[in-house]
Amino acid sequence: QQVMNVMLWVPGWDGIIPQPAILKPRPRWTGKQIISMVIPPEVSLKDGKENSPLKDEGILIQDGQLMYGLLTKKNVGASAGGIIHICYNELGPEGAMAFLNGVQQTVTYWLLNTGHSIGIGDTIPDKATIEKIQAHIDAEKSEVARLTDMATSNELEALPGMNVRDTFENKVSMALNAARDKAGTTTQKSLKDSNNAVTMASSGSKGSSINISQMTALVGQQSVEGKRIPFGFKYRTLPHFTKDDYSPEARGFVENSYLRGLTPSEFFFHAMAGREGLIDTAVKTAETGYIQRRLVKALEDLSARYDGTIRNSLGDIVQFLYGEDGLDAMCIEKQRFGTLNMSHAEFEKKYRLDLANPPEWFRKEYEYGNELTGDKPSMALLDEEWEQLQTDRQVVRKINQIKGNEEMMQLPLNTGRIIEGAKRIFNIKATGRSNLRPSDVIPAVQALLDKVKIVQGSDPISIEADENATIIFKALLRSRLAFKEVVMVHRLNKLAFHHIMGELQSKWERAFVSPGEMVGVLAAQSIG
């Protein structure tokens, strides 16, 4: 009954209730099934360290089905590489709007039934946690007392570039911040996943882990102008303390939580820090607003022209190519360059195909396996491809040296998703037999890559510049459309392969910035 009601809010629902995920003791549906009805089948997303984690961390969406993970602000918010970004790139503005409307309607109706509220009970820690928090505070306070003794008996060694007083303040601040962080971590671990405050913080709808630890564990050090509370009276912060008292509580360390309530002097220090925050916010708003306005004024006449340059209203060239690559930043996504970190053996196993003594699958699971065994022209093509892949790997590794072993790169056109889309459209099974020959794939990929140009022009400098601009993208395309990948992993047939090539070609042509785009204002808006 309830699932039926929620389904009626899913836009474009076909009237078929999906198979329930839980069949016994009673049929039950999961929230993941219902939200998957809203996600379009074009969307595939993966985020997180491990595959199928135990605690539902990270996220995996395959062909519009949410496999594991919880949707957070990062996935459905206004962030690059999120579901909305993918919907817009794959389905255009209408598709993105349909997704937003669908999520709004479905989730609102679900919340109407389920409800979400927060009460004082969500901030109360259990007895063991309270004791642990106290232990953390006591440990760090004794550390501060030790530092104070050392400073008084002149045993504290000054850190480079600081005098003894600065060193003392620095070390005390570090100790007290450690107390807050440890207490915060302890609290987070003790609260259940069903806790409403935790739910809100982890989904990204409101609040953060610091807010939770301040409500539950301790408020922490209050600061004014980046230092501990200064002496407002003679040698002391308030008349409630003795003179020359450098202890944590006399200099604004609040060891109570909001739940327990602050002492009068803690409250006063907290009000001091709070006042500074308010004034700072007000001043910053005015400052940034004026900076923003000046930026827009300075850049308001820059636009992309039909020849690909960026010029101002007088026609002076500001940039020969928008962003040095001419591409619209919207079409660029984070993509994994899988060939960088694998060993030579793995790399060879993934991409090398020797027709002189072909592997088992080649003869059994491939249309022309027997016919192509020992075929000279095909061997020449495959060897050429393998050489090129090895060169690519070395070149890109060299370029990527600075980033260490980071495999994610910002590149145009999500090739992986285009291939998955084609497999879905042409209904390609993981057990299918491919009818592509090396002579169909390798020259076609090469022809496509020859059309991929960023810097136009046939003079030596333009050619070199174009090579530099497209080197990583072309290497990625070659590795994703290598013959062994296409035939063994994706099992593509001729139709699907041609569809992918056409799709890549047309998307590449549409990835360039549109002439007339006011890129100056766009940049000013983004900086401000």
XYZ file of C-alpha atoms in Angstrom, residues 159-510:
352
model
C 60.733 26.935 18.670
C 62.518 28.378 15.594
C 61.264 31.879 14.773
C 59.348 32.262 18.073
C 60.107 33.558 21.522
C 59.331 31.481 24.632
C 55.889 33.058 25.146
C 54.808 32.326 21.551
C 56.124 28.772 21.868
C 54.165 28.269 25.077
C 50.919 29.605 23.538
C 51.451 27.500 20.410
C 51.968 24.260 22.356
C 49.035 24.946 24.703
C 46.719 25.623 21.753
C 47.817 22.380 20.108
C 47.112 20.405 23.304
C 43.660 21.937 23.832
C 42.667 21.469 20.173
C 43.776 17.843 20.446
C 41.435 17.457 23.434
C 38.515 18.824 21.424
C 39.268 16.640 18.391
C 39.687 13.445 20.440
C 36.499 14.106 22.406
C 34.684 14.829 19.131
C 35.852 11.572 17.529
C 34.867 9.582 20.631
C 31.371 11.110 20.573
C 30.900 10.447 16.854
C 31.791 6.800 17.334
C 29.341 6.406 20.231
C 26.292 7.877 18.449
C 24.132 5.466 16.448
C 23.631 5.815 12.689
C 19.922 6.371 13.304
C 20.735 9.483 15.363
C 19.002 12.431 13.673
C 21.916 14.854 14.136
C 24.329 12.336 12.617
C 21.903 11.683 9.742
C 21.791 15.391 8.960
C 25.568 15.862 9.170
C 26.449 12.816 7.055
C 23.886 13.542 4.338
C 25.122 17.141 4.137
C 21.698 18.734 4.617
C 22.701 20.776 7.711
C 25.444 20.861 10.309
C 28.811 19.169 10.642
C 30.645 16.857 12.988
C 32.006 19.862 14.943
C 28.461 21.025 15.723
C 27.590 17.576 17.051
C 30.705 17.309 19.204
C 30.082 20.813 20.627
C 26.529 19.860 21.596
C 27.531 16.516 23.076
C 31.184 16.565 24.223
C 32.738 19.997 24.734
C 32.657 23.443 23.151
C 36.430 23.861 23.055
C 38.829 26.804 22.998
C 37.303 30.246 22.324
C 39.539 32.627 20.409
C 39.638 36.334 19.625
C 41.792 37.503 16.689
C 43.165 33.964 16.363
C 44.633 33.887 19.883
C 43.286 32.652 23.236
C 41.156 35.215 25.129
C 43.457 38.180 25.920
C 43.952 39.870 29.333
C 41.296 42.585 29.437
C 42.058 43.574 33.000
C 45.486 43.844 34.664
C 47.223 40.485 33.988
C 43.939 38.560 33.877
C 40.949 38.033 31.587
C 38.239 38.605 34.266
C 38.295 39.587 37.960
C 37.117 36.005 38.749
C 40.661 34.669 38.243
C 43.949 35.313 40.014
C 46.509 37.473 38.222
C 48.958 35.807 35.802
C 46.690 32.763 35.422
C 47.556 31.093 32.100
C 45.450 27.978 32.760
C 43.000 26.780 30.076
C 39.818 27.889 31.898
C 41.180 31.387 32.592
C 42.036 31.881 28.896
C 38.741 30.780 27.368
C 38.771 26.979 27.183
C 35.163 25.760 27.553
C 35.182 22.178 28.814
C 31.395 21.866 29.070
C 29.126 20.927 26.183
C 26.059 22.958 25.209
C 24.061 20.086 26.679
C 25.636 20.453 30.127
C 25.607 24.248 29.999
C 28.436 26.780 30.333
C 29.698 28.406 33.547
C 29.321 32.231 33.741
C 32.949 32.903 32.805
C 32.795 30.318 29.961
C 29.622 31.968 28.722
C 31.283 35.388 28.715
C 34.289 34.110 26.721
C 31.964 32.325 24.323
C 30.043 35.587 23.826
C 33.341 37.384 23.088
C 34.261 34.890 20.352
C 30.679 34.911 19.033
C 30.629 38.719 18.783
C 33.865 38.690 16.831
C 32.375 36.107 14.465
C 29.278 38.247 13.826
C 31.227 41.421 13.112
C 33.716 39.540 10.957
C 30.864 38.060 8.878
C 29.270 41.483 8.376
C 32.559 43.061 7.291
C 33.420 40.132 4.990
C 30.042 40.349 3.233
C 30.614 43.998 2.367
C 34.204 43.350 1.281
C 33.487 40.354 -0.946
C 30.432 42.042 -2.456
C 32.510 44.991 -3.581
C 35.353 42.778 -4.849
C 32.803 40.733 -6.820
C 31.376 43.885 -8.401
C 34.812 45.120 -9.464
C 35.629 41.732 -10.966
C 32.423 41.657 -13.025
C 33.078 45.224 -14.190
C 36.622 44.349 -15.267
C 35.706 41.179 -17.146
C 32.202 42.012 -18.399
C 33.137 42.355 -22.094
C 35.122 39.135 -22.578
C 33.407 36.596 -24.782
C 34.206 33.540 -26.895
C 34.201 34.286 -30.627
C 33.548 32.191 -33.729
C 37.281 31.701 -34.330
C 37.670 30.165 -30.873
C 39.535 33.134 -29.393
C 38.504 35.156 -26.331
C 38.311 38.871 -27.105
C 37.061 42.029 -25.425
C 34.646 44.601 -26.883
C 37.433 46.213 -28.929
C 38.330 42.873 -30.493
C 41.685 42.623 -28.676
C 42.668 38.999 -28.180
C 42.881 38.036 -24.501
C 43.324 34.290 -25.019
C 43.845 32.381 -28.242
C 41.872 29.420 -26.887
C 39.379 29.511 -24.017
C 41.111 27.997 -20.977
C 44.031 26.958 -23.271
C 41.993 23.999 -24.603
C 38.858 25.632 -26.025
C 36.586 23.159 -24.217
C 33.515 24.025 -22.187
C 34.297 23.107 -18.566
C 30.847 21.526 -18.282
C 31.877 18.645 -20.566
C 34.942 17.813 -18.480
C 34.667 15.096 -15.829
C 36.981 13.238 -13.489
C 37.952 9.972 -15.158
C 40.133 7.090 -14.065
C 43.211 6.505 -16.180
C 43.501 2.805 -15.371
C 46.772 1.989 -17.132
C 49.109 4.049 -14.949
C 49.383 2.060 -11.723
C 49.168 -1.517 -13.010
C 52.309 -3.678 -13.295
C 53.855 -4.540 -16.675
C 52.488 -8.075 -16.416
C 48.937 -6.878 -15.702
C 49.194 -4.301 -18.490
C 50.319 -6.943 -20.966
C 47.565 -9.315 -19.828
C 44.948 -6.593 -20.302
C 45.981 -5.227 -23.718
C 48.362 -7.633 -25.508
C 46.854 -10.048 -28.012
C 49.261 -12.417 -29.788
C 47.620 -14.052 -32.818
C 50.496 -16.529 -33.276
C 49.378 -18.442 -30.174
C 46.009 -16.902 -29.202
C 44.440 -17.455 -25.741
C 41.551 -19.862 -25.029
C 38.742 -17.271 -25.076
C 39.855 -15.953 -28.477
C 39.065 -19.271 -30.197
C 35.899 -20.090 -28.232
C 34.171 -16.781 -27.482
C 35.039 -14.723 -30.549
C 33.378 -14.877 -33.962
C 36.553 -14.989 -36.116
C 38.852 -16.701 -33.590
C 40.018 -19.569 -35.835
C 40.033 -17.528 -39.021
C 42.326 -14.801 -37.624
C 44.823 -17.090 -35.877
C 48.201 -16.345 -37.462
C 46.712 -13.672 -39.783
C 49.655 -11.424 -40.814
C 47.855 -8.060 -41.489
C 45.874 -8.339 -38.237
C 49.044 -9.208 -36.342
C 50.761 -6.123 -37.735
C 47.815 -3.930 -36.668
C 47.690 -5.423 -33.164
C 51.455 -5.087 -32.684
C 51.285 -1.463 -33.781
C 48.451 -0.845 -31.279
C 50.383 -2.556 -28.471
C 53.503 -0.420 -29.179
C 51.356 2.716 -29.129
C 49.691 1.734 -25.817
C 53.088 1.171 -24.214
C 54.332 4.548 -25.459
C 51.153 6.230 -24.170
C 51.630 4.656 -20.781
C 55.227 5.904 -20.473
C 54.376 9.414 -21.711
C 51.364 9.862 -19.415
C 53.279 8.436 -16.443
C 55.975 11.020 -17.074
C 53.413 13.859 -17.285
C 51.658 12.586 -14.159
C 54.870 12.156 -12.157
C 54.207 15.251 -10.020
C 50.841 13.890 -8.838
C 52.351 10.584 -7.692
C 50.083 7.610 -8.330
C 46.865 9.644 -8.750
C 44.813 7.923 -11.489
C 41.880 10.354 -11.642
C 42.198 13.075 -14.287
C 39.960 15.874 -15.514
C 39.220 14.967 -19.137
C 36.439 15.694 -21.648
C 33.809 13.092 -22.716
C 33.184 10.243 -20.300
C 34.208 7.364 -22.611
C 33.281 4.686 -20.076
C 29.714 5.935 -19.855
C 29.370 6.198 -23.646
C 30.450 2.545 -23.984
C 28.051 1.413 -21.226
C 25.258 3.393 -22.918
C 25.895 1.669 -26.238
C 25.898 -1.742 -24.535
C 22.508 -0.908 -23.037
C 21.003 0.379 -26.302
C 22.195 -2.583 -28.377
C 21.429 -5.058 -25.587
C 24.930 -6.521 -25.437
C 25.341 -9.456 -23.058
C 28.499 -10.232 -21.113
C 28.495 -13.645 -22.805
C 27.966 -12.348 -26.358
C 30.376 -12.932 -29.243
C 31.962 -9.933 -30.890
C 32.028 -9.735 -34.706
C 34.677 -7.005 -34.931
C 38.013 -7.639 -36.625
C 41.226 -5.720 -35.801
C 40.886 -4.104 -39.244
C 37.468 -2.704 -38.178
C 38.605 -1.333 -34.823
C 42.187 -0.092 -34.966
C 42.003 2.058 -38.153
C 38.592 3.444 -37.050
C 39.989 4.543 -33.673
C 43.008 6.065 -35.399
C 40.748 7.954 -37.838
C 38.694 9.282 -34.916
C 41.828 10.430 -33.091
C 43.045 12.226 -36.208
C 39.804 14.258 -36.151
C 40.322 15.196 -32.482
C 42.023 18.581 -32.820
C 42.221 21.447 -30.367
C 44.770 23.797 -31.955
C 43.940 24.325 -35.625
C 46.693 25.066 -38.121
C 49.334 23.085 -40.028
C 52.512 24.985 -39.099
C 55.037 23.151 -36.846
C 54.187 25.218 -33.725
C 50.432 24.617 -34.040
C 50.995 20.905 -34.583
C 53.191 20.680 -31.479
C 50.710 22.699 -29.412
C 47.838 20.468 -30.543
C 49.825 17.357 -29.654
C 50.453 18.703 -26.151
C 46.820 19.663 -25.722
C 45.350 16.294 -26.703
C 48.041 13.835 -25.559
C 46.334 12.582 -22.366
C 42.836 12.482 -23.857
C 44.028 10.508 -26.880
C 45.930 8.083 -24.651
C 42.762 7.519 -22.594
C 40.668 6.926 -25.744
C 43.227 4.459 -27.103
C 43.282 2.496 -23.860
C 39.468 2.422 -23.589
C 38.983 1.427 -27.245
C 41.863 -1.044 -27.501
C 40.933 -4.132 -29.551
C 41.183 -6.568 -26.625
C 39.039 -4.293 -24.403
C 36.365 -3.909 -27.096
C 36.207 -7.611 -27.972
C 36.927 -9.446 -24.708
C 35.679 -7.091 -21.972
C 32.799 -5.228 -23.647
C 31.892 -7.852 -26.311
C 30.798 -5.102 -28.708
C 29.376 -5.894 -32.138
C 29.822 -3.765 -35.259
C 26.627 -1.753 -34.699
C 27.507 -0.841 -31.121
C 31.090 0.030 -32.040
C 29.996 2.351 -34.852
C 27.476 3.947 -32.505
C 30.261 4.621 -29.972
C 32.537 6.133 -32.621
C 29.732 8.399 -33.893
C 28.773 9.395 -30.356
C 32.382 10.275 -29.470
C 32.757 12.295 -32.659
C 29.554 14.307 -32.160
C 30.145 14.834 -28.432
C 33.682 16.026 -29.116
C 32.381 18.597 -31.597
C 29.831 19.790 -29.017
